[in-house]
Amino acid sequence: MSNLFEVKELRKSFGANLVLDNVSIEFPAQSATVIIGASGSGKSTLMRCMNLLEELNDGQILLDSQDISAYGIDLDSVRGKIGSVFQAFNLFPHLSVVQNITLAPRLVHGKSKDEADLLARTLLTRFGLAEKADEYPNLLSGGQQQRVAIIRAVATNPMLLLLDEVTSALDPVLIAEVLTLISELKNEGMTMVIATHEMGFAKKIADNIVFLHKGRVHESGTPEKIFNAPQTQELKEFLGALHQAGRL
Ligand code: ADP
Ligand code: MG
């Protein structure tokens, strides 16, 4: 498989705090990569660098072999190719579900209202949310809101989907429905990068797991390798702590 996306020797600091230290990761087309690591290890910063919300100090980000971190790149055009969903529900409260989903397709991608509406309703139907199409976000459960946020990201037909702890603000019962939606997108061939604390889900969905510790990639590999045969002391300790907490 060819690499759709690649992070090369990425360095990022905030002031004197080196948050990402020489991070290199390859993301094959149609693969799911799960980023794991303790809180503060740099997962969110990595994802924010990947969609150019943060400036890099050093290194490169390649999308389809094009260096999107190069000076002079059209940021809006790059961001239009990368869908992102973050932890906090970030739907616009004054717009209905359909209006939330059609905003970017209409404004950024030039679709007509009818075309965008049809696409939104088709996606909502496919993912079991048809009856919520004309509701406002505050009438939806957290799980439904987060599914709409993911559908909104997918509606622009991105080349890559970044999901940063999209279930961590949800009750356990609602987590499952969001994870099911993500699995369905993976089955449809979406290339995705997922930061999550749901280790059971990581095992199931990941083609590749990347373990970040203090801003460095300490290990990466298949779920089997990462969970059953950890090599580094740092990963062993991380898995041990999860086990102790009953999360593994
Ligand atoms: P994770 O998502 O793995 O919990 P983060 O990427 O959020 O980790 O944070 C990694 C480190 O970067 C932390 O030490 C955090 O305090 C720091 N950091 C993140 N964002 C900023 C920011 N905007 N300004 C300064 N420091 C930041
Ligand atoms: Mg984070």
Short mmCIF file of C-alpha atoms and ligand atoms in Angstrom, two decimals:
data_model
loop_
_atom_site.label_atom_id
_atom_site.label_comp_id
_atom_site.label_asym_id
_atom_site.label_seq_id
_atom_site.Cartn_x
_atom_site.Cartn_y
_atom_site.Cartn_z
CA MET A 1 0.00 0.00 0.00
CA SER A 2 1.22 3.47 -0.80
CA ASN A 3 1.46 6.11 1.89
CA LEU A 4 -1.37 8.56 1.64
CA PHE A 5 0.08 10.63 4.43
CA GLU A 6 3.43 10.89 6.10
CA VAL A 7 4.93 12.76 9.04
CA LYS A 8 8.70 13.12 8.73
CA GLU A 9 11.08 14.09 11.50
CA LEU A 10 8.55 16.41 13.05
CA ARG A 11 9.66 18.65 15.90
CA LYS A 12 7.35 20.95 17.77
CA SER A 13 7.92 22.98 20.91
CA PHE A 14 5.92 25.44 22.93
CA GLY A 15 8.54 27.80 24.31
CA ALA A 16 11.17 25.66 25.99
CA ASN A 17 8.84 22.65 26.11
CA LEU A 18 9.77 20.20 23.34
CA VAL A 19 6.42 18.48 22.79
CA LEU A 20 7.16 16.42 19.66
CA ASP A 21 10.68 15.14 19.22
CA ASN A 22 11.67 13.79 15.82
CA VAL A 23 8.35 12.06 15.13
CA SER A 24 8.12 10.06 11.89
CA ILE A 25 5.00 8.05 11.01
CA GLU A 26 3.71 6.62 7.73
CA PHE A 27 -0.02 6.36 7.07
CA PRO A 28 -0.91 3.96 4.25
CA ALA A 29 -4.05 4.63 2.21
CA GLN A 30 -7.21 3.09 3.73
CA SER A 31 -5.46 2.23 6.97
CA ALA A 32 -6.45 3.07 10.53
CA THR A 33 -3.62 4.30 12.72
CA VAL A 34 -4.26 4.60 16.44
CA ILE A 35 -2.09 6.90 18.55
CA ILE A 36 -1.81 5.86 22.19
CA GLY A 37 0.08 7.41 25.07
CA ALA A 38 -0.44 9.03 28.45
CA SER A 39 -2.10 12.39 28.80
CA GLY A 40 0.41 15.07 27.83
CA SER A 41 2.44 12.73 25.59
CA GLY A 42 1.73 14.92 22.54
CA LYS A 43 -1.15 13.16 20.76
CA SER A 44 -3.31 16.24 20.24
CA THR A 45 -0.38 18.41 19.25
CA LEU A 46 0.60 15.80 16.66
CA MET A 47 -2.91 15.81 15.20
CA ARG A 48 -3.04 19.59 15.20
CA CYS A 49 0.27 19.68 13.34
CA MET A 50 -1.12 17.15 10.85
CA ASN A 51 -3.95 19.45 9.79
CA LEU A 52 -1.72 22.52 9.99
CA LEU A 53 -3.44 24.09 12.98
CA GLU A 54 0.02 24.33 14.57
CA GLU A 55 3.22 25.52 12.96
CA LEU A 56 6.02 22.97 12.90
CA ASN A 57 9.48 23.83 14.20
CA ASP A 58 11.06 21.26 11.96
CA GLY A 59 10.15 18.35 9.72
CA GLN A 60 7.61 17.75 6.98
CA ILE A 61 4.03 16.64 6.50
CA LEU A 62 3.30 14.93 3.19
CA LEU A 63 -0.19 14.40 1.78
CA ASP A 64 -0.17 12.24 -1.34
CA SER A 65 3.58 12.99 -1.61
CA GLN A 66 3.02 16.74 -1.56
CA ASP A 67 4.76 18.66 1.25
CA ILE A 68 1.79 20.46 2.79
CA SER A 69 3.98 22.00 5.47
CA ALA A 70 6.04 23.87 2.87
CA TYR A 71 6.16 27.64 2.90
CA GLY A 72 3.50 29.23 0.72
CA ILE A 73 1.04 26.30 0.74
CA ASP A 74 -2.66 27.24 0.57
CA LEU A 75 -3.77 26.27 4.09
CA ASP A 76 -7.49 26.31 3.33
CA SER A 77 -7.10 24.00 0.38
CA VAL A 78 -5.08 21.53 2.47
CA ARG A 79 -7.48 21.65 5.40
CA GLY A 80 -10.34 20.99 2.99
CA LYS A 81 -8.78 17.60 2.27
CA ILE A 82 -8.43 16.62 5.94
CA GLY A 83 -11.48 16.05 8.15
CA SER A 84 -10.99 16.58 11.87
CA VAL A 85 -13.14 15.85 14.90
CA PHE A 86 -12.02 16.67 18.42
CA GLN A 87 -13.09 15.75 21.92
CA ALA A 88 -15.48 18.60 22.64
CA PHE A 89 -18.66 18.60 20.62
CA ASN A 90 -18.11 21.43 18.23
CA LEU A 91 -21.35 21.62 16.34
CA PHE A 92 -22.75 25.10 15.76
CA PRO A 93 -25.63 25.38 18.27
CA HIS A 94 -27.64 27.85 16.17
CA LEU A 95 -27.66 25.58 13.11
CA SER A 96 -29.73 22.42 12.61
CA VAL A 97 -28.01 19.09 12.04
CA VAL A 98 -28.38 19.37 8.27
CA GLN A 99 -27.19 22.98 8.30
CA ASN A 100 -24.13 21.96 10.32
CA ILE A 101 -23.29 19.22 7.84
CA THR A 102 -23.90 21.27 4.69
CA LEU A 103 -21.95 24.36 5.76
CA ALA A 104 -18.52 23.30 4.53
CA PRO A 105 -19.70 21.46 1.39
CA ARG A 106 -21.53 24.66 0.37
CA LEU A 107 -19.04 27.32 1.45
CA VAL A 108 -15.71 25.60 0.93
CA HIS A 109 -16.47 23.00 -1.72
CA GLY A 110 -19.00 24.97 -3.78
CA LYS A 111 -21.91 22.52 -3.68
CA SER A 112 -25.42 23.85 -4.26
CA LYS A 113 -27.88 23.85 -1.33
CA ASP A 114 -29.94 21.03 -2.86
CA GLU A 115 -26.91 18.92 -3.61
CA ALA A 116 -25.43 19.44 -0.13
CA ASP A 117 -28.80 18.76 1.57
CA LEU A 118 -29.23 15.52 -0.32
CA LEU A 119 -25.73 14.40 0.61
CA ALA A 120 -26.28 15.28 4.28
CA ARG A 121 -29.60 13.45 4.46
CA THR A 122 -28.15 10.43 2.68
CA LEU A 123 -25.28 10.25 5.17
CA LEU A 124 -27.63 10.73 8.14
CA THR A 125 -29.87 7.94 6.88
CA ARG A 126 -26.95 5.62 6.31
CA PHE A 127 -25.73 6.15 9.87
CA GLY A 128 -29.13 5.94 11.56
CA LEU A 129 -29.72 9.62 12.28
CA ALA A 130 -32.27 10.51 9.60
CA GLU A 131 -34.91 11.57 12.14
CA LYS A 132 -32.49 14.09 13.67
CA ALA A 133 -31.81 15.95 10.43
CA ASP A 134 -33.78 19.06 11.30
CA GLU A 135 -33.15 19.11 15.05
CA TYR A 136 -30.80 21.51 16.78
CA PRO A 137 -27.70 20.01 18.45
CA ASN A 138 -28.83 20.70 22.03
CA LEU A 139 -31.71 18.24 21.56
CA LEU A 140 -29.32 15.41 20.69
CA SER A 141 -27.47 13.12 23.09
CA GLY A 142 -23.70 13.53 23.36
CA GLY A 143 -23.23 10.38 21.31
CA GLN A 144 -25.57 11.63 18.58
CA GLN A 145 -23.83 15.02 18.53
CA GLN A 146 -20.46 13.39 18.13
CA ARG A 147 -21.78 11.14 15.34
CA VAL A 148 -23.10 14.24 13.57
CA ALA A 149 -19.69 15.90 14.03
CA ILE A 150 -18.04 12.90 12.37
CA ILE A 151 -20.61 12.86 9.56
CA ARG A 152 -19.99 16.58 9.08
CA ALA A 153 -16.26 15.88 8.70
CA VAL A 154 -16.93 13.06 6.23
CA ALA A 155 -19.41 15.10 4.16
CA THR A 156 -16.56 17.04 2.55
CA ASN A 157 -15.16 13.75 1.26
CA PRO A 158 -11.77 14.18 2.94
CA MET A 159 -8.71 12.16 1.98
CA LEU A 160 -7.93 11.65 5.65
CA LEU A 161 -9.94 11.73 8.86
CA LEU A 162 -8.38 12.78 12.19
CA LEU A 163 -10.29 11.76 15.32
CA ASP A 164 -8.88 13.06 18.59
CA GLU A 165 -10.45 11.38 21.64
CA VAL A 166 -13.91 11.74 20.16
CA THR A 167 -15.47 9.50 22.82
CA SER A 168 -13.74 10.75 25.95
CA ALA A 169 -16.52 13.16 26.94
CA LEU A 170 -19.20 10.47 26.59
CA ASP A 171 -20.94 8.05 28.92
CA PRO A 172 -20.02 4.40 28.31
CA VAL A 173 -23.37 3.56 26.68
CA LEU A 174 -22.93 6.33 24.15
CA ILE A 175 -19.32 5.46 23.35
CA ALA A 176 -20.30 2.25 21.54
CA GLU A 177 -22.49 3.96 18.96
CA VAL A 178 -19.71 6.39 18.06
CA LEU A 179 -17.17 3.58 17.77
CA THR A 180 -19.58 1.65 15.53
CA LEU A 181 -19.80 4.63 13.17
CA ILE A 182 -16.00 4.88 13.05
CA SER A 183 -15.72 1.16 12.25
CA GLU A 184 -18.23 1.54 9.42
CA LEU A 185 -16.19 4.38 7.92
CA LYS A 186 -13.07 2.26 8.17
CA ASN A 187 -14.85 -0.57 6.34
CA GLU A 188 -15.72 1.87 3.59
CA GLY A 189 -12.03 2.55 3.09
CA MET A 190 -11.56 5.85 4.91
CA THR A 191 -7.96 6.51 5.92
CA MET A 192 -8.00 7.53 9.55
CA VAL A 193 -5.84 8.55 12.46
CA ILE A 194 -7.36 8.06 15.88
CA ALA A 195 -6.16 9.14 19.32
CA THR A 196 -8.11 7.17 21.91
CA HIS A 197 -8.05 5.72 25.40
CA GLU A 198 -10.42 2.93 24.32
CA MET A 199 -7.89 0.14 24.11
CA GLY A 200 -10.41 -2.56 23.17
CA PHE A 201 -11.44 -0.44 20.21
CA ALA A 202 -7.81 0.31 19.32
CA LYS A 203 -7.09 -3.43 19.18
CA LYS A 204 -10.06 -4.04 16.92
CA ILE A 205 -9.75 -1.21 14.44
CA ALA A 206 -6.03 -0.45 14.21
CA ASP A 207 -3.83 -1.59 11.36
CA ASN A 208 -1.00 0.17 13.13
CA ILE A 209 -0.63 1.46 16.68
CA VAL A 210 1.84 4.21 17.53
CA PHE A 211 2.92 4.64 21.14
CA LEU A 212 3.92 8.20 22.03
CA HIS A 213 5.79 8.92 25.24
CA LYS A 214 7.00 12.43 26.07
CA GLY A 215 6.75 13.42 22.44
CA ARG A 216 8.70 10.51 20.99
CA VAL A 217 7.51 7.44 19.13
CA HIS A 218 8.82 4.66 21.34
CA GLU A 219 7.16 1.80 19.49
CA SER A 220 4.76 1.15 16.67
CA GLY A 221 3.28 -1.96 15.14
CA THR A 222 0.23 -4.18 14.90
CA PRO A 223 -2.14 -4.34 17.89
CA GLU A 224 -0.87 -7.85 18.55
CA LYS A 225 2.74 -6.68 18.75
CA ILE A 226 1.99 -3.60 20.83
CA PHE A 227 -0.30 -5.27 23.35
CA ASN A 228 1.21 -8.77 23.51
CA ALA A 229 4.89 -8.14 22.96
CA PRO A 230 5.81 -4.62 24.10
CA GLN A 231 9.53 -4.02 23.78
CA THR A 232 10.28 -0.82 25.64
CA GLN A 233 10.06 -0.22 29.37
CA GLU A 234 7.91 2.87 28.72
CA LEU A 235 5.23 0.91 26.84
CA LYS A 236 5.30 -1.89 29.40
CA GLU A 237 4.68 0.66 32.15
CA PHE A 238 1.91 2.36 30.20
CA LEU A 239 0.12 -0.96 29.60
CA GLY A 240 0.69 -1.95 33.22
CA ALA A 241 -0.96 1.25 34.43
CA LEU A 242 -3.94 0.67 32.12
CA HIS A 243 -4.24 -2.86 33.41
CA GLN A 244 -4.17 -1.67 37.03
CA ALA A 245 -6.90 0.83 36.27
CA GLY A 246 -9.01 -1.95 34.76
CA ARG A 247 -8.87 -0.37 31.31
CA LEU A 248 -7.12 -3.19 29.55
P1 ADP B 1 -2.06 14.72 24.74
O1 ADP B 1 -3.05 15.03 23.68
O2 ADP B 1 -1.29 13.47 24.49
O3 ADP B 1 -2.66 14.72 26.10
P2 ADP B 1 -1.00 17.36 24.16
O4 ADP B 1 -0.56 17.33 22.76
O5 ADP B 1 -2.33 17.98 24.46
O6 ADP B 1 -0.95 15.86 24.75
O7 ADP B 1 0.07 18.08 25.04
C1 ADP B 1 1.44 17.79 24.96
C2 ADP B 1 2.24 18.85 25.72
O8 ADP B 1 2.15 20.08 25.03
C3 ADP B 1 1.76 19.12 27.13
O9 ADP B 1 2.90 19.34 27.93
C4 ADP B 1 0.95 20.39 26.98
O10 ADP B 1 0.97 21.12 28.17
C5 ADP B 1 1.69 21.10 25.87
N1 ADP B 1 0.82 22.00 25.08
C6 ADP B 1 -0.19 21.60 24.27
N2 ADP B 1 -0.76 22.65 23.65
C7 ADP B 1 -0.09 23.75 24.08
C8 ADP B 1 -0.20 25.16 23.80
N3 ADP B 1 -1.09 25.62 22.93
N4 ADP B 1 0.67 25.97 24.42
C9 ADP B 1 1.61 25.50 25.28
N5 ADP B 1 1.75 24.21 25.58
C10 ADP B 1 0.93 23.33 25.00
MG MG B 2 -5.12 15.19 23.71
#
